[in-house]
PDB file of C-alpha atoms in Angstrom:
ATOM      1  CA  MET A  21      -1.700 -13.731  -2.118  1.00  0.00           C
ATOM      2  CA  ARG A  22      -4.447 -14.580  -4.289  1.00  0.00           C
ATOM      3  CA  THR A  23      -6.369 -11.337  -4.237  1.00  0.00           C
ATOM      4  CA  GLN A  24      -3.633  -8.966  -4.617  1.00  0.00           C
ATOM      5  CA  ARG A  25      -3.844  -6.495  -7.855  1.00  0.00           C
ATOM      6  CA  GLN A  26      -3.208  -3.039  -8.954  1.00  0.00           C
ATOM      7  CA  VAL A  27       0.326  -3.276  -7.549  1.00  0.00           C
ATOM      8  CA  VAL A  28       2.514  -0.124  -7.525  1.00  0.00           C
ATOM      9  CA  ASP A  29       6.118  -0.375  -6.973  1.00  0.00           C
ATOM     10  CA  TYR A  30       8.096   2.590  -5.966  1.00  0.00           C
ATOM     11  CA  SER A  31      11.571   1.167  -6.498  1.00  0.00           C
ATOM     12  CA  LEU A  32      12.587   3.641  -9.120  1.00  0.00           C
ATOM     13  CA  GLN A  33      11.411   6.389  -6.822  1.00  0.00           C
ATOM     14  CA  LYS A  34      13.584   5.169  -4.053  1.00  0.00           C
ATOM     15  CA  ARG A  35      16.719   4.887  -6.546  1.00  0.00           C
ATOM     16  CA  ALA A  36      16.238   8.517  -7.612  1.00  0.00           C
ATOM     17  CA  VAL A  37      16.095   9.590  -3.719  1.00  0.00           C
ATOM     18  CA  LEU A  38      19.355   7.467  -3.046  1.00  0.00           C
ATOM     19  CA  ARG A  39      21.027   9.003  -6.059  1.00  0.00           C
ATOM     20  CA  GLU A  40      20.223  12.530  -4.745  1.00  0.00           C
ATOM     21  CA  LEU A  41      21.489  11.558  -1.504  1.00  0.00           C
ATOM     22  CA  LEU A  42      24.881  10.127  -2.999  1.00  0.00           C
ATOM     23  CA  ALA A  43      25.034  13.165  -5.177  1.00  0.00           C
ATOM     24  CA  GLY A  44      24.708  15.449  -2.197  1.00  0.00           C
ATOM     25  CA  ARG A  45      21.596  17.390  -3.345  1.00  0.00           C
ATOM     26  CA  VAL A  46      19.662  15.992  -0.291  1.00  0.00           C
ATOM     27  CA  GLY A  47      20.827  15.581   3.118  1.00  0.00           C
ATOM     28  CA  THR A  48      20.522  12.489   5.508  1.00  0.00           C
ATOM     29  CA  TYR A  49      18.281  14.385   7.726  1.00  0.00           C
ATOM     30  CA  ASP A  50      15.838  14.858   4.826  1.00  0.00           C
ATOM     31  CA  VAL A  51      15.634  11.047   4.256  1.00  0.00           C
ATOM     32  CA  CYS A  52      16.104   9.563   7.576  1.00  0.00           C
ATOM     33  CA  ASP A  53      13.024  11.110   9.518  1.00  0.00           C
ATOM     34  CA  ALA A  54      11.016   8.223  10.388  1.00  0.00           C
ATOM     35  CA  SER A  55       8.263   9.594  12.896  1.00  0.00           C
ATOM     36  CA  PRO A  56       7.867   7.797  16.175  1.00  0.00           C
ATOM     37  CA  TYR A  57       4.773   6.141  15.541  1.00  0.00           C
ATOM     38  CA  LEU A  58       6.339   4.509  12.388  1.00  0.00           C
ATOM     39  CA  LYS A  59       9.276   3.307  14.360  1.00  0.00           C
ATOM     40  CA  ASN A  60       6.871   1.861  17.073  1.00  0.00           C
ATOM     41  CA  ALA A  61       4.820   0.140  14.353  1.00  0.00           C
ATOM     42  CA  ALA A  62       7.821  -1.273  12.808  1.00  0.00           C
ATOM     43  CA  ARG A  63       8.851  -2.717  16.403  1.00  0.00           C
ATOM     44  CA  PHE A  64       5.788  -4.276  17.126  1.00  0.00           C
ATOM     45  CA  HIS A  65       3.965  -5.198  13.899  1.00  0.00           C
ATOM     46  CA  GLY A  66       6.767  -5.030  11.280  1.00  0.00           C
ATOM     47  CA  GLU A  67       8.346  -8.063   9.313  1.00  0.00           C
ATOM     48  CA  PRO A  68      12.193  -8.168   9.272  1.00  0.00           C
ATOM     49  CA  THR A  69      14.035  -8.613   6.216  1.00  0.00           C
ATOM     50  CA  ASP A  70      17.428  -9.920   5.174  1.00  0.00           C
ATOM     51  CA  ARG A  71      17.977  -6.535   3.196  1.00  0.00           C
ATOM     52  CA  ARG A  72      20.530  -3.842   4.808  1.00  0.00           C
ATOM     53  CA  CYS A  73      19.554  -0.363   5.101  1.00  0.00           C
ATOM     54  CA  PRO A  74      20.812   1.493   2.244  1.00  0.00           C
ATOM     55  CA  ILE A  75      21.925   4.759   4.290  1.00  0.00           C
ATOM     56  CA  CYS A  76      23.580   3.234   7.359  1.00  0.00           C
ATOM     57  CA  ARG A  77      24.276  -0.366   6.196  1.00  0.00           C
ATOM     58  CA  SER A  78      24.397  -1.520   9.888  1.00  0.00           C
ATOM     59  CA  GLU A  79      20.751  -2.672  10.292  1.00  0.00           C
ATOM     60  CA  ASN A  80      18.326  -4.909   8.467  1.00  0.00           C
ATOM     61  CA  LEU A  81      15.372  -3.033   7.040  1.00  0.00           C
ATOM     62  CA  THR A  82      11.838  -4.006   8.466  1.00  0.00           C
ATOM     63  CA  LEU A  83       8.686  -3.863   6.314  1.00  0.00           C
ATOM     64  CA  VAL A  84       5.465  -2.210   7.849  1.00  0.00           C
ATOM     65  CA  HIS A  85       1.987  -2.948   6.116  1.00  0.00           C
ATOM     66  CA  TYR A  86      -0.778  -0.173   6.730  1.00  0.00           C
ATOM     67  CA  ILE A  87      -4.018  -0.795   5.506  1.00  0.00           C
ATOM     68  CA  TYR A  88      -6.939   1.626   4.573  1.00  0.00           C
ATOM     69  CA  GLY A  89     -10.364   1.335   3.133  1.00  0.00           C
ATOM     70  CA  ASP A  90     -13.821   2.332   3.490  1.00  0.00           C
ATOM     71  CA  GLU A  91     -15.074  -1.235   5.220  1.00  0.00           C
ATOM     72  CA  LEU A  92     -12.152  -0.631   7.829  1.00  0.00           C
ATOM     73  CA  LYS A  93     -13.915   2.067   9.310  1.00  0.00           C
ATOM     74  CA  GLN A  94     -11.842   2.858  12.757  1.00  0.00           C
ATOM     75  CA  SER A  95      -9.059   0.336  11.682  1.00  0.00           C
ATOM     76  CA  ALA A  96      -8.167   2.431   8.597  1.00  0.00           C
ATOM     77  CA  GLY A  97      -4.619   3.417   8.875  1.00  0.00           C
ATOM     78  CA  GLN A  98      -3.487   0.799  11.375  1.00  0.00           C
ATOM     79  CA  ALA A  99      -0.292  -1.191  10.990  1.00  0.00           C
ATOM     80  CA  ARG A 100      -0.955  -5.091  10.568  1.00  0.00           C
ATOM     81  CA  THR A 101       1.231  -7.971  10.491  1.00  0.00           C
ATOM     82  CA  LEU A 102       1.729  -9.760   7.167  1.00  0.00           C
ATOM     83  CA  THR A 103      -0.181 -13.007   8.571  1.00  0.00           C
ATOM     84  CA  GLU A 104      -3.255 -10.978   9.421  1.00  0.00           C
ATOM     85  CA  LEU A 105      -3.589  -9.506   5.785  1.00  0.00           C
ATOM     86  CA  PRO A 106      -4.832 -12.714   4.021  1.00  0.00           C
ATOM     87  CA  VAL A 107      -7.702 -13.240   6.784  1.00  0.00           C
ATOM     88  CA  LEU A 108      -8.714  -9.483   6.139  1.00  0.00           C
ATOM     89  CA  ALA A 109      -8.635 -10.184   2.386  1.00  0.00           C
ATOM     90  CA  MET A 110     -11.123 -12.898   2.938  1.00  0.00           C
ATOM     91  CA  THR A 111     -13.526 -10.898   5.088  1.00  0.00           C
ATOM     92  CA  LEU A 112     -13.451  -7.346   3.241  1.00  0.00           C
ATOM     93  CA  ARG A 113     -14.528  -6.588  -0.299  1.00  0.00           C
ATOM     94  CA  GLU A 114     -11.583  -4.315  -0.778  1.00  0.00           C
ATOM     95  CA  PHE A 115      -8.851  -2.069   1.140  1.00  0.00           C
ATOM     96  CA  GLN A 116      -5.443  -0.736   0.102  1.00  0.00           C
ATOM     97  CA  VAL A 117      -2.158  -1.980   1.666  1.00  0.00           C
ATOM     98  CA  PHE A 118       0.848   0.426   1.963  1.00  0.00           C
ATOM     99  CA  VAL A 119       4.164  -1.309   2.348  1.00  0.00           C
ATOM    100  CA  VAL A 120       6.959   1.075   3.799  1.00  0.00           C
ATOM    101  CA  GLU A 121      10.408  -0.048   4.650  1.00  0.00           C
ATOM    102  CA  VAL A 122      12.064   1.302   7.835  1.00  0.00           C
ATOM    103  CA  CYS A 123      15.544   1.165   9.619  1.00  0.00           C
ATOM    104  CA  LEU A 124      15.274   1.384  13.118  1.00  0.00           C
ATOM    105  CA  GLY A 125      18.986   2.283  13.236  1.00  0.00           C
ATOM    106  CA  CYS A 126      19.065   5.626  11.223  1.00  0.00           C
ATOM    107  CA  ASP A 127      15.395   6.109  10.712  1.00  0.00           C
ATOM    108  CA  TRP A 128      15.559   5.557   6.996  1.00  0.00           C
ATOM    109  CA  ASN A 129      11.975   4.974   5.688  1.00  0.00           C
ATOM    110  CA  HIS A 130      10.446   4.628   2.033  1.00  0.00           C
ATOM    111  CA  LEU A 131       7.260   3.742   0.749  1.00  0.00           C
ATOM    112  CA  VAL A 132       7.987   0.430  -1.232  1.00  0.00           C
ATOM    113  CA  GLU A 133       4.787  -0.701  -2.781  1.00  0.00           C
ATOM    114  CA  GLN A 134       0.858  -0.523  -2.765  1.00  0.00           C
ATOM    115  CA  TYR A 135      -1.825  -2.570  -3.760  1.00  0.00           C
ATOM    116  CA  LEU A 136      -5.284  -3.877  -3.431  1.00  0.00           C
ATOM    117  CA  LEU A 137      -6.355  -6.802  -1.440  1.00  0.00           C
ATOM    118  CA  GLY A 138      -9.995  -8.212  -0.805  1.00  0.00           C
ATOM    119  CA  ARG A 139     -12.690 -10.275  -2.079  1.00  0.00           C
ATOM    120  CA  ASP A 140     -13.478  -8.324  -5.162  1.00  0.00           C
ATOM    121  CA  GLY A 141     -10.003  -9.812  -6.305  1.00  0.00           C
ATOM    122  CA  LEU A 142     -11.267 -13.573  -6.329  1.00  0.00           C
ATOM    123  CA  THR A 143     -13.375 -13.298  -9.637  1.00  0.00           C
ATOM    124  CA  GLY A 144     -12.805 -11.194 -12.609  1.00  0.00           C
ATOM    125  CA  ASP A 145     -16.786 -10.220 -12.487  1.00  0.00           C
ATOM    126  CA  SER A 146     -17.437  -9.075  -8.665  1.00  0.00           C
ATOM    127  CA  ASP A 147     -21.169  -8.154  -7.746  1.00  0.00           C
ATOM    128  CA  GLY A 148     -20.272  -4.755  -7.672  1.00  0.00           C
ATOM    129  CA  THR A 149     -18.803  -4.752 -11.510  1.00  0.00           C
ATOM    130  CA  SER A 150     -21.722  -6.487 -12.747  1.00  0.00           C
ATOM    131  CA  GLU A 151     -24.247  -4.050 -11.116  1.00  0.00           C
ATOM    132  CA  ARG A 152     -22.363  -1.178 -12.215  1.00  0.00           C
ATOM    133  CA  ASP A 153     -22.024  -2.436 -15.874  1.00  0.00           C
ATOM    134  CA  ALA A 154     -26.018  -3.039 -16.086  1.00  0.00           C
ATOM    135  CA  ALA A 155     -26.368   0.340 -14.619  1.00  0.00           C
ATOM    136  CA  GLY A 156     -24.271   1.809 -17.327  1.00  0.00           C
ATOM    137  CA  ALA A 157     -25.901   0.076 -20.211  1.00  0.00           C
ATOM    138  CA  GLU A 158     -29.222   1.082 -19.007  1.00  0.00           C
ATOM    139  CA  GLY A 159     -27.963   4.862 -18.985  1.00  0.00           C
ATOM    140  CA  THR A 160     -26.551   4.487 -22.414  1.00  0.00           C
ATOM    141  CA  GLY A 161     -29.774   3.289 -23.639  1.00  0.00           C
ATOM    142  CA  ARG A 162     -31.573   6.040 -21.948  1.00  0.00           C
ATOM    143  CA  ARG A 163     -29.331   8.531 -23.402  1.00  0.00           C
ATOM    144  CA  ARG A 164     -29.741   7.229 -26.845  1.00  0.00           C
ATOM    145  CA  ARG A 165     -33.450   7.441 -26.530  1.00  0.00           C
ATOM    146  CA  GLU A 166     -33.342  10.942 -25.355  1.00  0.00           C
ATOM    147  CA  ALA A 167     -31.002  12.081 -28.084  1.00  0.00           C
ATOM    148  CA  GLN A 168     -33.455  10.554 -30.810  1.00  0.00           C
ATOM    149  CA  ARG A 169     -36.207  12.799 -29.556  1.00  0.00           C
TER     150      ARG A 169
END
């Protein structure tokens, strides 16, 4: 997506969890604990993948995209399909997307990545940024004058 920015990838954390599981320091009940809400979101709003579950290896993983942001109001925290995200990105200034992988067979779930979407990412100098910069420059000048007194 064009406006995707500030991407955080959680693959290292996932590898660490799987390493702990294989070493026996963590049980499968600790990592396979998907809530019924997450499983329903995966069924109805999830994007199927070709990747097998790292725990049961019998089911393919499903990606669920959750959205959060001030402009979303009551829609914040809802799962959305991947096709809905570009439409939202063009209508909203900024919102966060959290991508969770879920196995519907064994209930494995893990946060895969998070990123920002929205119109603010289309240009490097958004309206809010230039206003903040101008206010910051004005505040700096005011502080210098007060310091000189």
